mmCIF file of C-alpha atoms in Angstrom:
data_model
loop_
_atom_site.group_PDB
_atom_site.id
_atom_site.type_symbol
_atom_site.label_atom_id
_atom_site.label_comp_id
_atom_site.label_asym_id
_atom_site.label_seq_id
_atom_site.Cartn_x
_atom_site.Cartn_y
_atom_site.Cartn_z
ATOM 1 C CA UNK A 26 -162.240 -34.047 53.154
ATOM 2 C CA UNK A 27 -162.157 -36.351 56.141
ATOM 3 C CA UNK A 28 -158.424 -37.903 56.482
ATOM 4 C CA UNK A 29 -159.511 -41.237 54.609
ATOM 5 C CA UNK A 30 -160.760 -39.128 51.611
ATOM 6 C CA UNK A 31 -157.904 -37.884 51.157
ATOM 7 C CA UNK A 32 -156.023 -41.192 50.632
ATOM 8 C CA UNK A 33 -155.689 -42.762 47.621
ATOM 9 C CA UNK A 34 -154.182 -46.144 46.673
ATOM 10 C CA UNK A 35 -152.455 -46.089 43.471
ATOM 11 C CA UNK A 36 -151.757 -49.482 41.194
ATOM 12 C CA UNK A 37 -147.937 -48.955 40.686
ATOM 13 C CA UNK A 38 -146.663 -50.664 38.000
ATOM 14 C CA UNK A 39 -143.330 -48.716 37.788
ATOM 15 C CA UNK A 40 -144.392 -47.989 34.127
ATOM 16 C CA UNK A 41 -145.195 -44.236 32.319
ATOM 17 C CA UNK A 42 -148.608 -44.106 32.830
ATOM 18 C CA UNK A 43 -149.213 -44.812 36.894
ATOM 19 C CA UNK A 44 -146.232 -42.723 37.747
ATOM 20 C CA UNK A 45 -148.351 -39.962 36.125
ATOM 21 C CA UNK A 46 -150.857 -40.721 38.178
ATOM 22 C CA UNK A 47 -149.049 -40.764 41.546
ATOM 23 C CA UNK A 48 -147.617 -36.556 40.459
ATOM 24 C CA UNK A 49 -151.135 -35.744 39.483
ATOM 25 C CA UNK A 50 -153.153 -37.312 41.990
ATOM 26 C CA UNK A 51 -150.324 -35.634 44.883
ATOM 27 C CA UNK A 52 -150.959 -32.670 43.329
ATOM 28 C CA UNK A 53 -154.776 -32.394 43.447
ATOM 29 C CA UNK A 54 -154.115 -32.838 47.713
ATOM 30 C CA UNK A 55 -154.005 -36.653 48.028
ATOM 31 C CA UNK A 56 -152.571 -38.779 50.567
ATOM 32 C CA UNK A 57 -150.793 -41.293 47.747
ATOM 33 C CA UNK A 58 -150.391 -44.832 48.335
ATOM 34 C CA UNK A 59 -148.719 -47.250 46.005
ATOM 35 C CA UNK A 60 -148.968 -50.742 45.502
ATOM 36 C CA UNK A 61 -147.186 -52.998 43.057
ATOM 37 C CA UNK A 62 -148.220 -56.533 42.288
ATOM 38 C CA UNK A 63 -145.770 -59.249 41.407
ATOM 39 C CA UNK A 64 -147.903 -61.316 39.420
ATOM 40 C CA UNK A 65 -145.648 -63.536 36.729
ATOM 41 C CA UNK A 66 -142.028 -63.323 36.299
ATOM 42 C CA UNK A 67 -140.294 -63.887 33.048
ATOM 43 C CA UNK A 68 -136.631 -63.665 32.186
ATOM 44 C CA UNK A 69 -137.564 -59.837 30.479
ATOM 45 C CA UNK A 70 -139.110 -58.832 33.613
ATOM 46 C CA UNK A 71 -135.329 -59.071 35.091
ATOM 47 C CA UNK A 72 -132.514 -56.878 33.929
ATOM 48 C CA UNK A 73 -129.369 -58.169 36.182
ATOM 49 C CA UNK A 74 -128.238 -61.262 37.150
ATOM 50 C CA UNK A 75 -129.214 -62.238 40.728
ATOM 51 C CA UNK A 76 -131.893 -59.311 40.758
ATOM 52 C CA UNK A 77 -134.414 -60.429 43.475
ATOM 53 C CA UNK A 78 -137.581 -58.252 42.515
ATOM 54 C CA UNK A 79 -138.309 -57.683 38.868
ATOM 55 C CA UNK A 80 -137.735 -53.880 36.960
ATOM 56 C CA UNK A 81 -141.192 -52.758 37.548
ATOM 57 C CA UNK A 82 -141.172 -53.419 41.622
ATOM 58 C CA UNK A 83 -137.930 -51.559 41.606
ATOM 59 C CA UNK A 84 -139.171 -49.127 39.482
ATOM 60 C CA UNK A 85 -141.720 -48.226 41.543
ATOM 61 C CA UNK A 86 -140.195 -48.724 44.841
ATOM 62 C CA UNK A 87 -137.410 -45.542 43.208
ATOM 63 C CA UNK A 88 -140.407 -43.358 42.178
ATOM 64 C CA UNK A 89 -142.201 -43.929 45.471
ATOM 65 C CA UNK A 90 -139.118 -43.042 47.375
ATOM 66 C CA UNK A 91 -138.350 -39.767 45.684
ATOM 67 C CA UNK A 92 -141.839 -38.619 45.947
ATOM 68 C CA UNK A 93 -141.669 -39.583 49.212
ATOM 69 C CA UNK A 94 -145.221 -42.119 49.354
ATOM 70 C CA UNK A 95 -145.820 -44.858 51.296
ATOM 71 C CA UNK A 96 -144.971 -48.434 48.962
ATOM 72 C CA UNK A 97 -145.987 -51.595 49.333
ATOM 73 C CA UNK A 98 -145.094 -54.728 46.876
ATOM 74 C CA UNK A 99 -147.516 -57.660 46.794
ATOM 75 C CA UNK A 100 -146.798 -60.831 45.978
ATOM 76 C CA UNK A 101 -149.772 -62.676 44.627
ATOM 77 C CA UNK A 102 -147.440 -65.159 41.907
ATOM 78 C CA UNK A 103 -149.286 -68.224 43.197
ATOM 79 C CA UNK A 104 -152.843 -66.764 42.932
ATOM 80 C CA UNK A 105 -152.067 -65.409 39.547
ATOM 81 C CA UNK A 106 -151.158 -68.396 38.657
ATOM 82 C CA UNK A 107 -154.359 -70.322 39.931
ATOM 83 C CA UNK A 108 -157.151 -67.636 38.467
ATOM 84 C CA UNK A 109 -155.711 -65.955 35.628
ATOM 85 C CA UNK A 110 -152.909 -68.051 33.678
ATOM 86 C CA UNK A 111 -155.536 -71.111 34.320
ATOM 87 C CA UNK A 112 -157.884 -69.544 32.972
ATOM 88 C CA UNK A 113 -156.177 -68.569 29.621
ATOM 89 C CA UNK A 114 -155.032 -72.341 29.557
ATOM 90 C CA UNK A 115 -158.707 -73.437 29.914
ATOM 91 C CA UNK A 116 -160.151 -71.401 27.533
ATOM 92 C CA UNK A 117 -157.515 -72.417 24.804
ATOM 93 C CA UNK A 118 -158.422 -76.020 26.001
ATOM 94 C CA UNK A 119 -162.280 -75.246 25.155
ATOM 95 C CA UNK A 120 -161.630 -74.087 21.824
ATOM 96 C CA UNK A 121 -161.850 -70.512 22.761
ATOM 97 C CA UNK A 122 -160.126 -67.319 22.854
ATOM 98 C CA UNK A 123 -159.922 -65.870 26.607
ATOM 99 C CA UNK A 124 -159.844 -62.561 27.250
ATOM 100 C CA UNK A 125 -157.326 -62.426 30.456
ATOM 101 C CA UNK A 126 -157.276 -58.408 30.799
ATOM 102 C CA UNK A 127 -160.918 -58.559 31.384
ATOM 103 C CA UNK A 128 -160.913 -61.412 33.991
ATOM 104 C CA UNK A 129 -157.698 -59.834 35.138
ATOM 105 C CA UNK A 130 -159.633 -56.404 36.008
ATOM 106 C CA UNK A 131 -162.382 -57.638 37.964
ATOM 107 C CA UNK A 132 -161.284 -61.036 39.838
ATOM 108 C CA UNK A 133 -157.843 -59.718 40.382
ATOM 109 C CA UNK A 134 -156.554 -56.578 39.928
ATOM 110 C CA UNK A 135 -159.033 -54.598 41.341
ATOM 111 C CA UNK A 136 -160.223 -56.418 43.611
ATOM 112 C CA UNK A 137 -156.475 -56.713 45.302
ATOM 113 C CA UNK A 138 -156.184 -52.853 45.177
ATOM 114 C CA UNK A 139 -159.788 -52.795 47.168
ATOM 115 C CA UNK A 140 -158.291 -55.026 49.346
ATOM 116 C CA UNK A 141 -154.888 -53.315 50.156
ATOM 117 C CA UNK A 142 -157.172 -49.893 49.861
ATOM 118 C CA UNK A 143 -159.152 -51.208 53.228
ATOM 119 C CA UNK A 144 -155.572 -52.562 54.940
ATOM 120 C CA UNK A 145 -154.169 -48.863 54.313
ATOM 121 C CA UNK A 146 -157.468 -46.611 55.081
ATOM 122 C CA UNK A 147 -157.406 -45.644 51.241
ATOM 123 C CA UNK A 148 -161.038 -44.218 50.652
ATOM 124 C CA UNK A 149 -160.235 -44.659 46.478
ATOM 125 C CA UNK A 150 -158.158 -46.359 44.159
ATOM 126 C CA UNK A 151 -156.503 -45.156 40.789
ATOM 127 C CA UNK A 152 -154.725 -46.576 37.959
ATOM 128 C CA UNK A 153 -153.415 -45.545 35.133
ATOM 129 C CA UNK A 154 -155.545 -46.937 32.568
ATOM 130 C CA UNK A 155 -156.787 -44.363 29.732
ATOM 131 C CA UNK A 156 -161.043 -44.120 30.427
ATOM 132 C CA UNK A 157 -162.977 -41.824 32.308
ATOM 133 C CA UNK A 158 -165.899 -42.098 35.115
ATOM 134 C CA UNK A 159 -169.460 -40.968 34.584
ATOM 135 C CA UNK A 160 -172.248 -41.087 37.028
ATOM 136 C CA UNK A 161 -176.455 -41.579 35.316
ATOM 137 C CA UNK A 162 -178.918 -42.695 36.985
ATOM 138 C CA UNK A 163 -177.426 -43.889 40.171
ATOM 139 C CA UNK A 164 -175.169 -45.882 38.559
ATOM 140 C CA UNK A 165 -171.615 -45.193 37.474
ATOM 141 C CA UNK A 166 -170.435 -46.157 34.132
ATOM 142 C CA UNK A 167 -166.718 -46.502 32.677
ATOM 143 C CA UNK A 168 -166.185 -43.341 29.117
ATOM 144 C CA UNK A 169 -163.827 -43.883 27.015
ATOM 145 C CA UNK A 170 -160.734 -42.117 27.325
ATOM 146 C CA UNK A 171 -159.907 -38.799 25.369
ATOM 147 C CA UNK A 172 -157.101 -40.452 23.481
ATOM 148 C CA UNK A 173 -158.703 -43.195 21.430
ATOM 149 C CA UNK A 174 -155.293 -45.078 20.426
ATOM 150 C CA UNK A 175 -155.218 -45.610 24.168
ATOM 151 C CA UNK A 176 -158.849 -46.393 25.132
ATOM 152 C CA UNK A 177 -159.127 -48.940 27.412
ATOM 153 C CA UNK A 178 -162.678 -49.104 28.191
ATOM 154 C CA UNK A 179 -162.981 -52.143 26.097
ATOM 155 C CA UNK A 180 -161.249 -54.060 28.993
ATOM 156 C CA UNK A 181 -163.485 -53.159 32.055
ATOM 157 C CA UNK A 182 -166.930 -54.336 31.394
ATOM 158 C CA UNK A 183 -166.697 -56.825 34.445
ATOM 159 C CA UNK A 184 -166.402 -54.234 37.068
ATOM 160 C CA UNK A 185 -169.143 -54.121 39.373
ATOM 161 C CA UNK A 186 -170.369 -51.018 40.764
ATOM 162 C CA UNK A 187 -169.225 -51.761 43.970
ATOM 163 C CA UNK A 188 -165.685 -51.270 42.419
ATOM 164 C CA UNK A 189 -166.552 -48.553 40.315
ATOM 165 C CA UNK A 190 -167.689 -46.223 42.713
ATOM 166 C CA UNK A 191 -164.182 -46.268 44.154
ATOM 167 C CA UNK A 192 -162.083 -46.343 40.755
ATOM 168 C CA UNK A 193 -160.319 -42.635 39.736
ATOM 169 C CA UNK A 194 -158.558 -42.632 36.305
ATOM 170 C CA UNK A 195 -156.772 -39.745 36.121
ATOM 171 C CA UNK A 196 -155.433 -39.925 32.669
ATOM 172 C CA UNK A 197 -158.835 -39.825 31.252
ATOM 173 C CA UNK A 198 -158.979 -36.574 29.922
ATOM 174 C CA UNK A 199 -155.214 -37.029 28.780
ATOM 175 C CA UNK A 200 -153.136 -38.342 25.344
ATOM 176 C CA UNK A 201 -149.877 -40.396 25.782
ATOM 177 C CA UNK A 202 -148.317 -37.453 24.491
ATOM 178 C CA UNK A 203 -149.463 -35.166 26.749
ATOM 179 C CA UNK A 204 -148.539 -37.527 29.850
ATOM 180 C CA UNK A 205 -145.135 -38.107 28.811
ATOM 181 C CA UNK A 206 -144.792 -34.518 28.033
ATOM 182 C CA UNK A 207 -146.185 -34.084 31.847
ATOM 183 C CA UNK A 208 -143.880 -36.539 33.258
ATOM 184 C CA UNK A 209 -140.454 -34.353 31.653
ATOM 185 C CA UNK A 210 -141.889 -31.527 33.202
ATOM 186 C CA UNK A 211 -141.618 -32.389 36.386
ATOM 187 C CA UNK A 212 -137.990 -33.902 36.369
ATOM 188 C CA UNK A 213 -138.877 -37.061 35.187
ATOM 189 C CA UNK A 214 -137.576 -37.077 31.324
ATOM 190 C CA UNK A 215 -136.025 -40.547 31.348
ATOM 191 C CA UNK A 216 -139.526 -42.380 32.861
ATOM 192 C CA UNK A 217 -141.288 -40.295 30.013
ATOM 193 C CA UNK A 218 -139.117 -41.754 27.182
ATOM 194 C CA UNK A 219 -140.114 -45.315 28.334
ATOM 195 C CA UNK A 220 -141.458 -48.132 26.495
ATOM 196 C CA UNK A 221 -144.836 -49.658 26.593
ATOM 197 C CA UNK A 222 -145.931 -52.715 28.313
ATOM 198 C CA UNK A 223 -146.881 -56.010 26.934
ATOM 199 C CA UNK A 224 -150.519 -56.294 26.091
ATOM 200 C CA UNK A 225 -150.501 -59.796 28.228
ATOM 201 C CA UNK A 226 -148.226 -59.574 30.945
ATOM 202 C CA UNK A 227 -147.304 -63.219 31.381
ATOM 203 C CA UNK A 228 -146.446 -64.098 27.382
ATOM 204 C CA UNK A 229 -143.117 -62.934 26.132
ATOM 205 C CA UNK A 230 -143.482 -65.630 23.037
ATOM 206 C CA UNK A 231 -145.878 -67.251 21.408
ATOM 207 C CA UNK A 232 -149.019 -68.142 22.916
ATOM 208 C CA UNK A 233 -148.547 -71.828 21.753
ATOM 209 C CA UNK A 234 -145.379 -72.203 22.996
ATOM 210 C CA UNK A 235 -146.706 -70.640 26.500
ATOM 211 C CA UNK A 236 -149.294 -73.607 26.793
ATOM 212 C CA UNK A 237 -146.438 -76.649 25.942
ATOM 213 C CA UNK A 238 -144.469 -74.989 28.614
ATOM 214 C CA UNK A 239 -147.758 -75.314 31.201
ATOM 215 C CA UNK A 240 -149.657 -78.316 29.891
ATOM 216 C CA UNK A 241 -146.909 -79.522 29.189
ATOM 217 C CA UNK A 242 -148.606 -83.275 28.238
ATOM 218 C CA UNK A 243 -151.346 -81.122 25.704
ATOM 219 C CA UNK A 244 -149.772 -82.918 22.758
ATOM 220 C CA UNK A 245 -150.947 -86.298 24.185
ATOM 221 C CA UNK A 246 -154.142 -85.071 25.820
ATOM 222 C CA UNK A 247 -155.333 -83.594 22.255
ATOM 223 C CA UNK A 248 -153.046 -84.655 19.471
ATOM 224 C CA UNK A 249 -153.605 -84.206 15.974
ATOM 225 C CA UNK A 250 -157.001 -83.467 14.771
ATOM 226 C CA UNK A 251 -158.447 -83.044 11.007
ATOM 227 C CA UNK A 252 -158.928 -79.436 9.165
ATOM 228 C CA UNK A 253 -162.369 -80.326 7.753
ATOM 229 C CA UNK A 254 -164.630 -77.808 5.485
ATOM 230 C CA UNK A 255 -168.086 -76.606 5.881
ATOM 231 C CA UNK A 256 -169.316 -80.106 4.621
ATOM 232 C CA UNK A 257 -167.264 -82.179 6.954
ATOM 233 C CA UNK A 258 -164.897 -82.958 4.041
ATOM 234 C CA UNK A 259 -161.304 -83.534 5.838
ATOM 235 C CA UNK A 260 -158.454 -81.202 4.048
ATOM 236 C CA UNK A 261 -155.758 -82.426 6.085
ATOM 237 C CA UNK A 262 -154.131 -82.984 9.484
ATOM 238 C CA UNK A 263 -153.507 -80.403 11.980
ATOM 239 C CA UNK A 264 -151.746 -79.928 15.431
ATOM 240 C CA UNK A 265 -154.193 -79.457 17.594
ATOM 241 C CA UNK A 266 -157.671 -77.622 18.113
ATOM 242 C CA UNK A 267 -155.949 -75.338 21.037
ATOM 243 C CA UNK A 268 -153.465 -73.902 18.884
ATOM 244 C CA UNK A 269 -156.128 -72.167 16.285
ATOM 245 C CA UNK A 270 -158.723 -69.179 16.950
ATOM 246 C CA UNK A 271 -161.344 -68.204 14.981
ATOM 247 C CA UNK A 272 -160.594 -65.737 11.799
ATOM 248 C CA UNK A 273 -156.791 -67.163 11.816
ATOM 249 C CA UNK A 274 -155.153 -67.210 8.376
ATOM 250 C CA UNK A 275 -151.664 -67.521 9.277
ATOM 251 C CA UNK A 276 -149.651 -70.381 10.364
ATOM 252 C CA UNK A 277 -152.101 -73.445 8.841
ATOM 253 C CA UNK A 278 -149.078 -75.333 7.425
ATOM 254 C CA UNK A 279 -151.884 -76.528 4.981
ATOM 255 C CA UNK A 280 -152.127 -75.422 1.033
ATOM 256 C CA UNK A 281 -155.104 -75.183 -0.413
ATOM 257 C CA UNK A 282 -154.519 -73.221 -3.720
ATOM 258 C CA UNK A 283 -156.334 -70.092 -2.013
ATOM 259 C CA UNK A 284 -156.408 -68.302 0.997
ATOM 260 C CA UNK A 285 -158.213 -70.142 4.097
ATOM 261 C CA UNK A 286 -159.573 -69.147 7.704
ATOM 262 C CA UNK A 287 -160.625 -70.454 10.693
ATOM 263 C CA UNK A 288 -163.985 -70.848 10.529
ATOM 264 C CA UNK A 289 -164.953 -73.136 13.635
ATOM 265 C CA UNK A 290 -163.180 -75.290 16.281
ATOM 266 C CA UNK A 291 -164.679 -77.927 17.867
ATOM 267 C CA UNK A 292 -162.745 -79.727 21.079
ATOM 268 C CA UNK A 293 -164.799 -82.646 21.098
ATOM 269 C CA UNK A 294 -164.136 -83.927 17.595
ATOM 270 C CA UNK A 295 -160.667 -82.288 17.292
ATOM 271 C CA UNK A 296 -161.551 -80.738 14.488
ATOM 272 C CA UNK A 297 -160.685 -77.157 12.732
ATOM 273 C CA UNK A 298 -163.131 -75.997 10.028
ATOM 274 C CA UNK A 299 -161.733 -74.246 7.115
ATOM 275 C CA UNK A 300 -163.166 -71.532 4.920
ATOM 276 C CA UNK A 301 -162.727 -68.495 3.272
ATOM 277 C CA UNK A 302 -163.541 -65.409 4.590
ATOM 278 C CA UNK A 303 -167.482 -64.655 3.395
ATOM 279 C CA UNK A 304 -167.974 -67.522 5.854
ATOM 280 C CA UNK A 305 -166.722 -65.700 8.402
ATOM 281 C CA UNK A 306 -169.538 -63.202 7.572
ATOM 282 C CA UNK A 307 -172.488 -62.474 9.987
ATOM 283 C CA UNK A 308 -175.094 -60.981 10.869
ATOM 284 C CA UNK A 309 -175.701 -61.853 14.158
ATOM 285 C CA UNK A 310 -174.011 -62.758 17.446
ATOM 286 C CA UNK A 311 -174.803 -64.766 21.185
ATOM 287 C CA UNK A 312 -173.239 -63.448 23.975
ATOM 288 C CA UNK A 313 -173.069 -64.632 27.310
ATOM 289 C CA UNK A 314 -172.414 -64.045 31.217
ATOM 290 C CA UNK A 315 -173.390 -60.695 30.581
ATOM 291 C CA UNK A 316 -173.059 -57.740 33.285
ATOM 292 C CA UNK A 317 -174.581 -54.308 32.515
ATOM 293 C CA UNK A 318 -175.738 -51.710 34.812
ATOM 294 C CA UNK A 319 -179.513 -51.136 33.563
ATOM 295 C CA UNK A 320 -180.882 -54.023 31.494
ATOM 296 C CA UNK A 321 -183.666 -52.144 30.078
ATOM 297 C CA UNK A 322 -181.266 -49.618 29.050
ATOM 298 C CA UNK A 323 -179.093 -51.732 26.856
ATOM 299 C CA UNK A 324 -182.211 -52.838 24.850
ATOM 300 C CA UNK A 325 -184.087 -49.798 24.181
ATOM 301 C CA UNK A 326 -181.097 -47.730 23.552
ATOM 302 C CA UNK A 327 -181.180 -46.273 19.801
ATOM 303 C CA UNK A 328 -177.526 -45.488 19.578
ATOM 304 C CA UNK A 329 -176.125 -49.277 20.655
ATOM 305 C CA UNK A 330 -172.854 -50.448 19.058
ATOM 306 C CA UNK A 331 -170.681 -53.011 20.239
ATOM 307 C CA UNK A 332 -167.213 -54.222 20.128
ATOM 308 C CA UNK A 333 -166.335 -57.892 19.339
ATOM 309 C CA UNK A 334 -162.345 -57.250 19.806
ATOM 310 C CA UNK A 335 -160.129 -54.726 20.924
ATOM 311 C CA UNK A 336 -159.332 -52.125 19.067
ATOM 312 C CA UNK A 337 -162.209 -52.885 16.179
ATOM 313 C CA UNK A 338 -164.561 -50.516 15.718
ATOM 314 C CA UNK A 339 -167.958 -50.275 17.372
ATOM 315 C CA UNK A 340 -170.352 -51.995 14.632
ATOM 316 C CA UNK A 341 -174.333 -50.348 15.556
ATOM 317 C CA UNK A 342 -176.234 -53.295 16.583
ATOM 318 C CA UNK A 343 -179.870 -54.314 18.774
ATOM 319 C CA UNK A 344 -180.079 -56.764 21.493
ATOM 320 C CA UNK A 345 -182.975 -59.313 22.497
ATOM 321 C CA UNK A 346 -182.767 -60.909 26.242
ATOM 322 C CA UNK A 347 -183.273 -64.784 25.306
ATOM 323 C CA UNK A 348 -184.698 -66.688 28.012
ATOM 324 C CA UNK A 349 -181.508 -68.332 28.790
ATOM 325 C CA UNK A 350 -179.722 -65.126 29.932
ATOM 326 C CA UNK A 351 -178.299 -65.202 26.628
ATOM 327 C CA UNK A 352 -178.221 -62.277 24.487
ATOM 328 C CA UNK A 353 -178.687 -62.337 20.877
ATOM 329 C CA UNK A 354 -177.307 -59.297 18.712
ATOM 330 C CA UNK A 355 -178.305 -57.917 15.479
ATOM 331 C CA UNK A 356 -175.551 -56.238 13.757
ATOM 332 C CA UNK A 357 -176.335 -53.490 11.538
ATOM 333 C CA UNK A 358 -173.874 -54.373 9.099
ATOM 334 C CA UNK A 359 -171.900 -57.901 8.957
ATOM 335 C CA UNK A 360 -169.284 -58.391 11.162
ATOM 336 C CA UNK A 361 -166.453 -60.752 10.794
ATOM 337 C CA UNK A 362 -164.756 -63.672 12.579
ATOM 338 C CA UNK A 363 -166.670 -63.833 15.675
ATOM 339 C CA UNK A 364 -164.617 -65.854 18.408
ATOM 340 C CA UNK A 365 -166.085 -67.297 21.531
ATOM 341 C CA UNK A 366 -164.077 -66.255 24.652
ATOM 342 C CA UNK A 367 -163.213 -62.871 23.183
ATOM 343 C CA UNK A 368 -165.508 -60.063 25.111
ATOM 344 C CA UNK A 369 -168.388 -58.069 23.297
ATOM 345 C CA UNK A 370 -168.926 -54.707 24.648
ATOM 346 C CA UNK A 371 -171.833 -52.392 24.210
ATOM 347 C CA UNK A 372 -171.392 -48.683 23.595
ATOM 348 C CA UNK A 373 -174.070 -45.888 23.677
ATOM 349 C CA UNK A 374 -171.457 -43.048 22.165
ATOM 350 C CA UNK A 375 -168.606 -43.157 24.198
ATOM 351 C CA UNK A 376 -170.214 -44.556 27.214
ATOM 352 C CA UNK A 377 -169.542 -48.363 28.177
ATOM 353 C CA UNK A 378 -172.835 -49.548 28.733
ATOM 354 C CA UNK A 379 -171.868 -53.345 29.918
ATOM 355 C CA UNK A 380 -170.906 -56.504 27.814
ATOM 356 C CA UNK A 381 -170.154 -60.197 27.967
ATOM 357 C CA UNK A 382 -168.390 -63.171 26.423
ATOM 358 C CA UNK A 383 -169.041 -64.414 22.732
ATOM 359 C CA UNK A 384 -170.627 -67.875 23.504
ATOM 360 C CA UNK A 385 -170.653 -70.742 21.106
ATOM 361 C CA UNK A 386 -172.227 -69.583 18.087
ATOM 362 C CA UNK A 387 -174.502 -73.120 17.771
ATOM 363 C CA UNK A 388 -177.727 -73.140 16.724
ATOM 364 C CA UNK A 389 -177.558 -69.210 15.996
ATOM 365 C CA UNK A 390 -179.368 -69.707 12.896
ATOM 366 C CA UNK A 391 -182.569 -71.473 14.024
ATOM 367 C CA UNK A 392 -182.446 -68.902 16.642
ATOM 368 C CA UNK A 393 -181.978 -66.071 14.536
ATOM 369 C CA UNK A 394 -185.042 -66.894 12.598
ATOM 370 C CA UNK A 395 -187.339 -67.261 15.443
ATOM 371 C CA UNK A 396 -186.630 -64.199 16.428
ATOM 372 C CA UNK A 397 -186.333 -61.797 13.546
ATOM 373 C CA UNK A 398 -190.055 -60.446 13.475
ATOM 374 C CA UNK A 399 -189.034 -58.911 16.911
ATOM 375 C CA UNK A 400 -186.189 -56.966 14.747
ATOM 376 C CA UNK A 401 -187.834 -55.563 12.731
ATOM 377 C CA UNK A 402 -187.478 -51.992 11.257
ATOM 378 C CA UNK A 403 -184.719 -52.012 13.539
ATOM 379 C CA UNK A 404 -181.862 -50.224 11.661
#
């Protein structure tokens, strides 16, 4: 390998899984280079009064000094701030449910580790997440990882192949057991006993509390609204569209004399639709801003499934390519409480073959119809 190839910059979090990857990836003959991003603090992220950098730049600053790698911390708070956290705000603020680890992965993360990757003469980057890498048909495509309670191919969709072909995931082929038993064995038993991260790194509390804190005039900008049922009927006041997703059945604050879901929200009335959960039922789905390596690939494949939420289970499905861009999805089976904002990714086996975001589910009915004869005798 030319001295480039053998450099590798590494997405440091200071947590279990990316100090694995520094150990394995240094002992495979790489040149290891860490970066850690400071992204969002919150008061959990700091153990000591008067600490300066949170626990998981520390963290990783200790682990890259007794391996003896070259560290670097960057600071990207503000632009966190501007692309991510905005964007969860705005999609509450729609009526949707964002996804931020997918927009995270593409706009940001990666993309900074390319960046820092070219600024160090790194030829790849790795982090620790728990997929592997498979190359078809000159293009490269994100596998699921051996350990399915760890699988984060659900999360990556968005990453074009430009990224791709630079990506290593090491743990891949490896369960969270087996990396924290790897981790003891080579000295480092406390770091292997280690909690998990949060699944969104910039909410220690409730989500709705999270938005008063940023918008913090959203109580005047939306106000109350009206729960409403599938007729229009009203059932009774609510908070606020933005603090209510799709399926929900806890926290209404309204009785009904049975249980009741989220079956709609829509920002421009204020309103909250109500149902139980048959209405949540469907049998198909519209999906938008979709990115998938082979077009033609995702509708003629006979094994498609898709996921409408992390950790669900794949649910076998066909696609049609609407004229719009859109996609429209048959499920094989009826699936349940589809939310726009949350990602839908399509699976041939264990292979990620793209996905999207759920778009507004209007008028899926009259399109449904028009295009059933071109379903047909498809499951």
């Amino acid at each position: 390998m030319k001295e480039k190839e053998k450099r590798v910059l590494v997405g440091m979090s200071g947590g279990i899984d990316s100090s694995a990857v520094c150990i394995l990836l240094q002992e495979q003959g790489y040149e290891v280079v860490g970066v850690t991003m400071r992204t969002w603090d919150v008061p959990s992220h700091f153990s000591t009064p008067g600490q300066e950098q949170p626990d998981d730049v520390l963290e990783a600053q200790r682990l890259a000094a007794r391996l003896g790698i070259e560290h670097h911390v960057a600071d990207v708070r503000k632009e966190f701030r501007q692309v991510i956290v905005q964007y969860f705000i705005d999609e509450y603020m729609r009526g949707r449910t964002p996804n931020p680890c997918v927009m995270c992965n593409p706009l940001f993360k990666e993309r900074i580790l390319c960046e820092w990757a070219d600024r160090t003469n790194c030829a790849y980057i790795a982090t620790g997440h728990y997929c592997r890498l498979e190359d078809r048909n000159g293009y490269r495509y994100i596998v699921t990882g051996d350990d399915s309670t760890k699988d984060q191919s659900y999360f990556l969709w968005k990453l074009p192949q430009a990224i791709l072909r630079r990506m290593m995931f090491p743990l891949g082929g490896m369960t969270k057991a087996s990396v924290r038993d790897y981790l003891a064995s080579k000295g480092f038993e406390a770091k292997a006993r280690g909690g998990e991260s949060m699944e969104i790194c910039f909410i220690d509390k409730d989500y709705r509390e999270f938005l008063r804190e940023h918008c913090p005039d959203i109580d005047e900008r939306i106000g109350e609204g009206w729960f409403v049922d599938s007729k229009g009927i009203k059932l009774g006041k609510h908070k606020g569209f933005a603090y209510y997703t799709i399926g929900q059945r806890k926290g209404l604050e309204i009785a009904l004399g049975k249980p009741a879901y989220v079956l709609k929200i829509n920002p421009e009335k204020n309103t909250v639709m109500l149902g139980d959960a048959e209405q949540l039922r469907t049998r198909y789905m519209l999906v938008e801003d979709v990115n998938v390596a082979d077009r033609e690939e995702l509708t003629a494949c006979p094994d498609l499934s898709v996921r409408i939420r992390y950790r669900s289970r794949p649910i076998s499905c066909r696609v049609l390519w609407l004229e719009d861009g859109r996609l429209l999805v048959k499920f094989a089976e009826e699936a349940s409480a589809i939310a726009p904002g949350q990602s839908a990714v399509f699976y041939e086996g264990n292979r990620v073959l793209g996905g999207g975001f759920i778009a507004s589910q209007q008028g899926i009915k009259k399109i449904a119809a028009e295009k059933e004869m071109l379903f047909q005798n498809s499951f």
